[in-house]
Amino acid sequence: MRGVKAVFKKEFLSYFNSTIGYLYLIVFTALNFWLFFRGFFLMPEADLRPLFSMFPIIFVIFIPAITMRLWAEEKKLGTVELLFTLPLRTHEIIFGKFLAAISFFGISLLLTLPLPIILSFLGNLDWGRTISGYIGSFLLGCTFIALGMFLSGFTKNQIVAFILAATFCFLFYIIGEDAIISFLSGFWADLFSAISVKTHFESIARGVIDLRDIIYYLSFISLFVYFNFLHLEVAR
Amino acid sequence: MGSSPTPSVSLFFNKMIEVKNLYKYYGEDPAVRGISFNVEKGEILGFLGPNGAGKTTTLRVITGFLYPTKGEVFIDGKNVLEEPLYCKKKLGYLPEDNPLYTDLTPREYLSFCAEARGIEDAQKKMEEVIEKTQIAEVWEKPIGELSKGYRQRVGIAQALLHDPEILILDEPTTGLDPVQIIEIRNLIKELSKEKTILLSTHILPEVQMLATRVIIIHRGVIRAEGTPEELSKKFKAKEISFALKGDENKIRERLEKADFVSSFELMSKEDAVYGKFLPKENGDPREKFAKFAYENGFLILELYSKSLGLEEVFIELTKEEQK
């Protein structure tokens, strides 16, 4: 635990050590507010669903910016050698980094909270559905973070890490699109809709917390965190 | 019958680092091929070799950053793979090129190391290394803005923070200016009073100044081992220069057959054939050469042996194999 805490602290602080961290939060919040209020006056009821339905695509672009530096920067600076020669276990280092990334992401998500609060004053906001939406969004973000962190280990270049992560996040999203699934035959259609983050996100965003979706997200996260571990260990 | 196994425990514990038949492959490429050596308590072992010899790879396996392909490494009697945390606590490590988190200040960086290492009296330990490495001045500046000399001190401060028994320094003076090099060398000398040090370098004077024992490594194997004096002595009178009267081709042909010559060079000049050779075995090669010249009917005009300094030993050892 001590090791996880130390790595977490270092990683979390380094998000705020450069202006990039603040910039990220400002742009992320501003973009969400703007996109939300653009259609605000056309909305028939006080509902946060338009926000949640934008999230997957916004996350595809934004989350790789959180994960790109996690390993790529360590590799470029050579500090990965310091990290692995400290008396820490590999999984402690990975958990520390992952927790720091999802905490930073969590903050960005919290910054959109003024939206439901405003809505609750203006109309009859369904808080249950809103909370469910936030849980789903957080899980979706963590899934992309696990994927992006894993991919960040393959390169020294943060830009490459960003593009890799954005590409794969997008792929895992797009294979759940109706347009794609309707093209495919039974087995592939079932498979794609089963592994796509999109299909699992939609029901949660609608306010239905299904245990299967939660299990899907947790498995996806565990799998890629484990892949990250394997990749780091095999490379040694 | 009647002999009981001798306990070797007491001997064992003097070995701070024990490397046993270490191999490390990067894919198909062997970087280290069967290296074995020990580092005894209190010594400064100089790890000498040209770039790409396998020094850094060996150190990375010892520090637990890389895993060996074959062979074992023990730190203070414990296997690095089986008890990595124990071993890593024993070691202070300055990696090659001194990697640092450029956006952290020395304070933030050392605090992170202290926390990751679980150091109890972190504040006191940090004050000690600030004092030892003289980094008080830059304590709150981002490491990325520091001069190379200060960065090196921060790297060493990190290696010393937990007051380890063993220090592993991978080319600690590379890229520094002459004044900084002398400062860092003096610091290492100072540290050697209380610590066991494994120091890798490709700079010979550094080894001669600092090391109590030297290992010369080339292409992943150990080529020679001993104190700097021993190594010079061992290769003493190794090179024999001569001038002979006779036909160059004939001399070449006969030298190739001669059993006491391991390698030679010839060059014809107007007055004679000049050359030098490395003898094969111990004993006086001059005597053998004189006999050889006499038997083949060459006239000796000059003959002298030259003792090789550590530098020549190093060059000889590392170039031989390229032929």
CSV table of N, CA and C in Angstrom, one decimal, chain A residues 89-205:
chain,number,residue,atom,x,y,z
A,89,ARG,N,6.8,-3.2,-5.8
A,89,ARG,CA,6.4,-4.3,-6.7
A,89,ARG,C,5.7,-3.7,-8.0
A,90,THR,N,5.9,-4.5,-9.1
A,90,THR,CA,5.4,-4.0,-10.3
A,90,THR,C,3.9,-3.6,-10.2
A,91,HIS,N,3.1,-4.4,-9.6
A,91,HIS,CA,1.7,-4.1,-9.5
A,91,HIS,C,1.4,-2.9,-8.7
A,92,GLU,N,2.2,-2.6,-7.7
A,92,GLU,CA,2.0,-1.4,-6.9
A,92,GLU,C,2.2,-0.2,-7.8
A,93,ILE,N,3.2,-0.2,-8.7
A,93,ILE,CA,3.5,0.9,-9.6
A,93,ILE,C,2.3,1.1,-10.5
A,94,ILE,N,1.8,0.0,-11.1
A,94,ILE,CA,0.7,0.1,-12.0
A,94,ILE,C,-0.5,0.6,-11.3
A,95,PHE,N,-0.9,0.1,-10.1
A,95,PHE,CA,-2.1,0.6,-9.4
A,95,PHE,C,-1.9,2.0,-9.1
A,96,GLY,N,-0.7,2.4,-8.7
A,96,GLY,CA,-0.5,3.8,-8.3
A,96,GLY,C,-0.8,4.7,-9.5
A,97,LYS,N,-0.3,4.3,-10.7
A,97,LYS,CA,-0.5,5.1,-11.9
A,97,LYS,C,-1.9,5.1,-12.3
A,98,PHE,N,-2.5,4.0,-12.3
A,98,PHE,CA,-3.9,3.9,-12.7
A,98,PHE,C,-4.9,4.7,-11.8
A,99,LEU,N,-4.6,4.6,-10.5
A,99,LEU,CA,-5.5,5.4,-9.5
A,99,LEU,C,-5.3,6.9,-9.7
A,100,ALA,N,-4.0,7.3,-10.0
A,100,ALA,CA,-3.8,8.7,-10.3
A,100,ALA,C,-4.6,9.2,-11.5
A,101,ALA,N,-4.5,8.3,-12.5
A,101,ALA,CA,-5.2,8.7,-13.8
A,101,ALA,C,-6.7,8.8,-13.6
A,102,ILE,N,-7.3,7.8,-12.9
A,102,ILE,CA,-8.7,7.8,-12.8
A,102,ILE,C,-9.2,8.9,-11.8
A,103,SER,N,-8.3,9.2,-10.8
A,103,SER,CA,-8.6,10.3,-9.9
A,103,SER,C,-8.7,11.7,-10.7
A,104,PHE,N,-7.7,11.8,-11.6
A,104,PHE,CA,-7.7,13.1,-12.3
A,104,PHE,C,-8.9,13.1,-13.2
A,105,PHE,N,-9.2,12.0,-13.8
A,105,PHE,CA,-10.4,11.9,-14.7
A,105,PHE,C,-11.6,12.2,-13.8
A,106,GLY,N,-11.7,11.6,-12.7
A,106,GLY,CA,-12.8,11.8,-11.7
A,106,GLY,C,-13.1,13.3,-11.5
A,107,ILE,N,-12.0,14.0,-11.3
A,107,ILE,CA,-12.1,15.5,-11.1
A,107,ILE,C,-12.7,16.2,-12.3
A,108,SER,N,-12.3,15.8,-13.5
A,108,SER,CA,-12.8,16.4,-14.7
A,108,SER,C,-14.3,16.1,-14.8
A,109,LEU,N,-14.7,14.9,-14.3
A,109,LEU,CA,-16.1,14.6,-14.4
A,109,LEU,C,-16.9,15.4,-13.3
A,110,LEU,N,-16.3,15.6,-12.2
A,110,LEU,CA,-17.0,16.4,-11.1
A,110,LEU,C,-17.2,17.8,-11.6
A,111,LEU,N,-16.3,18.3,-12.4
A,111,LEU,CA,-16.5,19.7,-12.9
A,111,LEU,C,-17.7,19.9,-13.8
A,112,THR,N,-18.3,18.8,-14.2
A,112,THR,CA,-19.6,19.0,-15.0
A,112,THR,C,-20.8,18.9,-14.1
A,113,LEU,N,-20.6,18.8,-12.8
A,113,LEU,CA,-21.7,18.7,-11.8
A,113,LEU,C,-22.6,19.9,-11.8
A,114,PRO,N,-22.1,21.1,-12.1
A,114,PRO,CA,-23.0,22.3,-12.2
A,114,PRO,C,-24.1,22.1,-13.1
A,115,LEU,N,-23.9,21.3,-14.2
A,115,LEU,CA,-25.0,21.1,-15.2
A,115,LEU,C,-26.2,20.4,-14.5
A,116,PRO,N,-26.1,19.2,-13.9
A,116,PRO,CA,-27.3,18.7,-13.3
A,116,PRO,C,-27.9,19.6,-12.2
A,117,ILE,N,-27.0,20.3,-11.5
A,117,ILE,CA,-27.5,21.2,-10.4
A,117,ILE,C,-28.4,22.3,-11.0
A,118,ILE,N,-27.9,22.9,-12.1
A,118,ILE,CA,-28.7,23.9,-12.8
A,118,ILE,C,-30.0,23.3,-13.2
A,119,LEU,N,-29.9,22.1,-13.8
A,119,LEU,CA,-31.2,21.5,-14.3
A,119,LEU,C,-32.2,21.2,-13.2
A,120,SER,N,-31.6,20.8,-12.1
A,120,SER,CA,-32.5,20.5,-11.0
A,120,SER,C,-33.3,21.7,-10.5
A,121,PHE,N,-32.7,22.9,-10.7
A,121,PHE,CA,-33.5,24.1,-10.4
A,121,PHE,C,-34.5,24.4,-11.4
A,122,LEU,N,-34.2,24.1,-12.6
A,122,LEU,CA,-35.1,24.5,-13.7
A,122,LEU,C,-36.2,23.6,-13.9
A,123,GLY,N,-36.0,22.3,-13.6
A,123,GLY,CA,-37.1,21.3,-13.9
A,123,GLY,C,-37.0,20.2,-12.9
A,124,ASN,N,-37.6,19.1,-13.3
A,124,ASN,CA,-37.7,18.0,-12.4
A,124,ASN,C,-36.7,16.9,-12.8
A,125,LEU,N,-35.4,17.1,-12.3
A,125,LEU,CA,-34.4,16.2,-12.7
A,125,LEU,C,-34.5,14.9,-12.0
A,126,ASP,N,-34.3,13.8,-12.7
A,126,ASP,CA,-34.3,12.5,-12.1
A,126,ASP,C,-32.9,12.2,-11.6
A,127,TRP,N,-32.7,12.4,-10.3
A,127,TRP,CA,-31.3,12.2,-9.7
A,127,TRP,C,-30.9,10.8,-9.8
A,128,GLY,N,-31.8,9.8,-9.7
A,128,GLY,CA,-31.4,8.4,-9.8
A,128,GLY,C,-30.7,8.1,-11.1
A,129,ARG,N,-31.4,8.6,-12.1
A,129,ARG,CA,-30.9,8.4,-13.5
A,129,ARG,C,-29.6,9.1,-13.7
A,130,THR,N,-29.5,10.3,-13.1
A,130,THR,CA,-28.3,11.1,-13.2
A,130,THR,C,-27.1,10.4,-12.6
A,131,ILE,N,-27.3,9.9,-11.4
A,131,ILE,CA,-26.2,9.2,-10.7
A,131,ILE,C,-25.8,8.0,-11.4
A,132,SER,N,-26.8,7.3,-11.9
A,132,SER,CA,-26.5,6.1,-12.7
A,132,SER,C,-25.7,6.5,-14.0
A,133,GLY,N,-26.0,7.6,-14.6
A,133,GLY,CA,-25.3,8.1,-15.7
A,133,GLY,C,-23.8,8.4,-15.4
A,134,TYR,N,-23.7,9.0,-14.2
A,134,TYR,CA,-22.3,9.4,-13.8
A,134,TYR,C,-21.5,8.1,-13.5
A,135,ILE,N,-22.2,7.1,-12.9
A,135,ILE,CA,-21.4,5.9,-12.6
A,135,ILE,C,-21.0,5.3,-13.9
A,136,GLY,N,-21.9,5.2,-14.9
A,136,GLY,CA,-21.6,4.6,-16.2
A,136,GLY,C,-20.5,5.4,-16.9
A,137,SER,N,-20.5,6.7,-16.8
A,137,SER,CA,-19.5,7.5,-17.4
A,137,SER,C,-18.1,7.3,-16.8
A,138,PHE,N,-18.2,7.2,-15.5
A,138,PHE,CA,-16.9,7.0,-14.8
A,138,PHE,C,-16.3,5.6,-15.2
A,139,LEU,N,-17.2,4.6,-15.2
A,139,LEU,CA,-16.7,3.3,-15.6
A,139,LEU,C,-16.1,3.3,-17.0
A,140,LEU,N,-16.9,4.0,-17.9
A,140,LEU,CA,-16.4,4.1,-19.3
A,140,LEU,C,-15.0,4.7,-19.4
A,141,GLY,N,-14.9,5.8,-18.6
A,141,GLY,CA,-13.6,6.5,-18.6
A,141,GLY,C,-12.5,5.6,-18.1
A,142,CYS,N,-12.8,4.9,-17.0
A,142,CYS,CA,-11.8,4.0,-16.4
A,142,CYS,C,-11.4,2.9,-17.4
A,143,THR,N,-12.3,2.5,-18.2
A,143,THR,CA,-12.1,1.5,-19.2
A,143,THR,C,-11.1,2.0,-20.2
A,144,PHE,N,-11.4,3.2,-20.7
A,144,PHE,CA,-10.5,3.9,-21.7
A,144,PHE,C,-9.1,4.1,-21.1
A,145,ILE,N,-9.1,4.4,-19.8
A,145,ILE,CA,-7.8,4.7,-19.1
A,145,ILE,C,-7.0,3.4,-19.0
A,146,ALA,N,-7.6,2.3,-18.7
A,146,ALA,CA,-6.9,1.0,-18.6
A,146,ALA,C,-6.3,0.7,-20.0
A,147,LEU,N,-7.1,0.9,-21.0
A,147,LEU,CA,-6.7,0.6,-22.4
A,147,LEU,C,-5.5,1.6,-22.8
A,148,GLY,N,-5.7,2.9,-22.5
A,148,GLY,CA,-4.7,3.9,-22.9
A,148,GLY,C,-3.4,3.7,-22.1
A,149,MET,N,-3.5,3.3,-20.9
A,149,MET,CA,-2.3,3.1,-20.1
A,149,MET,C,-1.5,1.9,-20.6
A,150,PHE,N,-2.2,0.9,-20.9
A,150,PHE,CA,-1.5,-0.3,-21.5
A,150,PHE,C,-0.8,0.1,-22.8
A,151,LEU,N,-1.5,0.9,-23.7
A,151,LEU,CA,-0.9,1.2,-25.0
A,151,LEU,C,0.3,2.2,-24.8
A,152,SER,N,0.2,3.0,-23.8
A,152,SER,CA,1.3,4.0,-23.5
A,152,SER,C,2.6,3.3,-23.3
A,153,GLY,N,2.6,2.0,-22.9
A,153,GLY,CA,3.8,1.3,-22.6
A,153,GLY,C,4.5,0.8,-23.8
A,154,PHE,N,3.9,1.0,-25.0
A,154,PHE,CA,4.5,0.6,-26.2
A,154,PHE,C,5.4,1.6,-26.9
A,155,THR,N,5.5,2.8,-26.4
A,155,THR,CA,6.2,3.8,-27.1
A,155,THR,C,6.9,4.8,-26.2
A,156,LYS,N,7.9,5.5,-26.7
A,156,LYS,CA,8.5,6.6,-25.9
A,156,LYS,C,7.9,7.9,-26.2
A,157,ASN,N,7.1,7.9,-27.3
A,157,ASN,CA,6.6,9.1,-27.8
A,157,ASN,C,5.1,9.3,-27.4
A,158,GLN,N,4.9,10.4,-26.6
A,158,GLN,CA,3.6,10.7,-26.1
A,158,GLN,C,2.5,10.9,-27.2
A,159,ILE,N,2.9,11.5,-28.3
A,159,ILE,CA,2.0,11.7,-29.4
A,159,ILE,C,1.5,10.4,-29.9
A,160,VAL,N,2.5,9.5,-30.1
A,160,VAL,CA,2.1,8.1,-30.6
A,160,VAL,C,1.2,7.4,-29.6
A,161,ALA,N,1.5,7.6,-28.3
A,161,ALA,CA,0.7,7.0,-27.3
A,161,ALA,C,-0.7,7.5,-27.4
A,162,PHE,N,-0.8,8.8,-27.6
A,162,PHE,CA,-2.2,9.4,-27.7
A,162,PHE,C,-2.9,8.9,-28.9
A,163,ILE,N,-2.3,8.8,-30.0
A,163,ILE,CA,-3.0,8.4,-31.2
A,163,ILE,C,-3.4,6.9,-31.1
A,164,LEU,N,-2.5,6.1,-30.6
A,164,LEU,CA,-2.8,4.7,-30.4
A,164,LEU,C,-4.0,4.5,-29.5
A,165,ALA,N,-4.0,5.2,-28.4
A,165,ALA,CA,-5.1,5.1,-27.4
A,165,ALA,C,-6.4,5.6,-28.0
A,166,ALA,N,-6.3,6.8,-28.7
A,166,ALA,CA,-7.6,7.3,-29.3
A,166,ALA,C,-8.1,6.3,-30.4
A,167,THR,N,-7.2,5.7,-31.2
A,167,THR,CA,-7.6,4.8,-32.2
A,167,THR,C,-8.3,3.6,-31.6
A,168,PHE,N,-7.7,3.0,-30.5
A,168,PHE,CA,-8.3,1.8,-30.0
A,168,PHE,C,-9.5,2.1,-29.1
A,169,CYS,N,-9.6,3.2,-28.5
A,169,CYS,CA,-10.8,3.6,-27.7
A,169,CYS,C,-11.9,3.7,-28.8
A,170,PHE,N,-11.6,4.4,-29.9
A,170,PHE,CA,-12.6,4.6,-30.9
A,170,PHE,C,-13.1,3.3,-31.5
A,171,LEU,N,-12.1,2.3,-31.7
A,171,LEU,CA,-12.5,1.0,-32.3
A,171,LEU,C,-13.5,0.3,-31.3
A,172,PHE,N,-13.1,0.3,-30.0
A,172,PHE,CA,-14.0,-0.4,-29.1
A,172,PHE,C,-15.3,0.2,-28.9
A,173,TYR,N,-15.4,1.5,-29.3
A,173,TYR,CA,-16.7,2.2,-29.3
A,173,TYR,C,-17.5,1.9,-30.6
A,174,ILE,N,-16.8,2.1,-31.7
A,174,ILE,CA,-17.5,2.1,-33.0
A,174,ILE,C,-18.1,0.7,-33.4
A,175,ILE,N,-17.4,-0.4,-32.9
A,175,ILE,CA,-17.9,-1.7,-33.2
A,175,ILE,C,-19.3,-2.0,-32.6
A,176,GLY,N,-19.7,-1.1,-31.7
A,176,GLY,CA,-21.0,-1.3,-31.2
A,176,GLY,C,-22.1,-0.5,-31.9
A,177,GLU,N,-21.7,0.3,-32.9
A,177,GLU,CA,-22.6,1.1,-33.7
A,177,GLU,C,-23.6,0.2,-34.4
A,178,ASP,N,-24.8,0.7,-34.4
A,178,ASP,CA,-25.9,-0.1,-35.1
A,178,ASP,C,-25.5,-0.3,-36.6
A,179,ALA,N,-24.9,0.7,-37.2
A,179,ALA,CA,-24.6,0.7,-38.6
A,179,ALA,C,-23.6,-0.4,-38.9
A,180,ILE,N,-22.7,-0.7,-38.0
A,180,ILE,CA,-21.7,-1.7,-38.1
A,180,ILE,C,-22.3,-3.1,-37.9
A,181,ILE,N,-23.0,-3.2,-36.7
A,181,ILE,CA,-23.5,-4.4,-36.3
A,181,ILE,C,-24.5,-5.0,-37.4
A,182,SER,N,-25.3,-4.1,-37.9
A,182,SER,CA,-26.3,-4.5,-38.9
A,182,SER,C,-25.7,-5.1,-40.2
A,183,PHE,N,-24.5,-4.8,-40.4
A,183,PHE,CA,-23.8,-5.3,-41.6
A,183,PHE,C,-23.4,-6.7,-41.4
A,184,LEU,N,-23.1,-7.1,-40.1
A,184,LEU,CA,-22.5,-8.4,-39.8
A,184,LEU,C,-23.5,-9.5,-39.6
A,185,SER,N,-23.0,-10.7,-39.7
A,185,SER,CA,-23.8,-11.9,-39.5
A,185,SER,C,-23.9,-12.2,-38.0
A,186,GLY,N,-24.7,-13.1,-37.6
A,186,GLY,CA,-25.1,-13.4,-36.2
A,186,GLY,C,-24.0,-13.4,-35.2
A,187,PHE,N,-23.0,-14.3,-35.5
A,187,PHE,CA,-21.9,-14.5,-34.5
A,187,PHE,C,-21.1,-13.2,-34.2
A,188,TRP,N,-20.7,-12.6,-35.4
A,188,TRP,CA,-19.9,-11.4,-35.3
A,188,TRP,C,-20.6,-10.2,-34.7
A,189,ALA,N,-21.9,-10.1,-35.1
A,189,ALA,CA,-22.7,-9.0,-34.5
A,189,ALA,C,-22.8,-9.2,-33.0
A,190,ASP,N,-23.1,-10.4,-32.6
A,190,ASP,CA,-23.2,-10.7,-31.1
A,190,ASP,C,-21.9,-10.4,-30.4
A,191,LEU,N,-20.8,-10.8,-31.0
A,191,LEU,CA,-19.5,-10.6,-30.4
A,191,LEU,C,-19.2,-9.1,-30.3
A,192,PHE,N,-19.4,-8.4,-31.4
A,192,PHE,CA,-19.0,-7.0,-31.4
A,192,PHE,C,-19.9,-6.2,-30.4
A,193,SER,N,-21.2,-6.5,-30.4
A,193,SER,CA,-22.0,-5.8,-29.4
A,193,SER,C,-21.7,-6.2,-28.0
A,194,ALA,N,-21.2,-7.4,-27.8
A,194,ALA,CA,-20.8,-7.9,-26.5
A,194,ALA,C,-19.6,-7.2,-26.0
A,195,ILE,N,-18.6,-6.9,-26.8
A,195,ILE,CA,-17.3,-6.4,-26.4
A,195,ILE,C,-17.3,-4.8,-26.6
A,196,SER,N,-18.2,-4.3,-27.2
A,196,SER,CA,-18.1,-2.8,-27.5
A,196,SER,C,-18.5,-2.1,-26.2
A,197,VAL,N,-17.7,-1.0,-25.9
A,197,VAL,CA,-18.1,-0.2,-24.8
A,197,VAL,C,-19.4,0.6,-25.0
A,198,LYS,N,-19.8,0.7,-26.2
A,198,LYS,CA,-21.0,1.5,-26.5
A,198,LYS,C,-22.2,0.9,-26.0
A,199,THR,N,-22.4,-0.4,-26.4
A,199,THR,CA,-23.6,-1.1,-26.0
A,199,THR,C,-23.8,-1.1,-24.5
A,200,HIS,N,-22.7,-1.3,-23.8
A,200,HIS,CA,-22.8,-1.4,-22.3
A,200,HIS,C,-23.0,0.0,-21.7
A,201,PHE,N,-22.6,1.0,-22.4
A,201,PHE,CA,-22.7,2.4,-21.9
A,201,PHE,C,-24.2,2.8,-22.0
A,202,GLU,N,-24.8,2.5,-23.1
A,202,GLU,CA,-26.1,3.1,-23.4
A,202,GLU,C,-27.2,2.8,-22.3
A,203,SER,N,-27.2,1.5,-21.8
A,203,SER,CA,-28.2,1.2,-20.8
A,203,SER,C,-27.9,1.9,-19.5
A,204,ILE,N,-26.7,2.0,-19.1
A,204,ILE,CA,-26.4,2.7,-17.9
A,204,ILE,C,-26.7,4.2,-18.0
A,205,ALA,N,-26.4,4.8,-19.2
A,205,ALA,CA,-26.6,6.2,-19.4
A,205,ALA,C,-28.1,6.4,-19.4
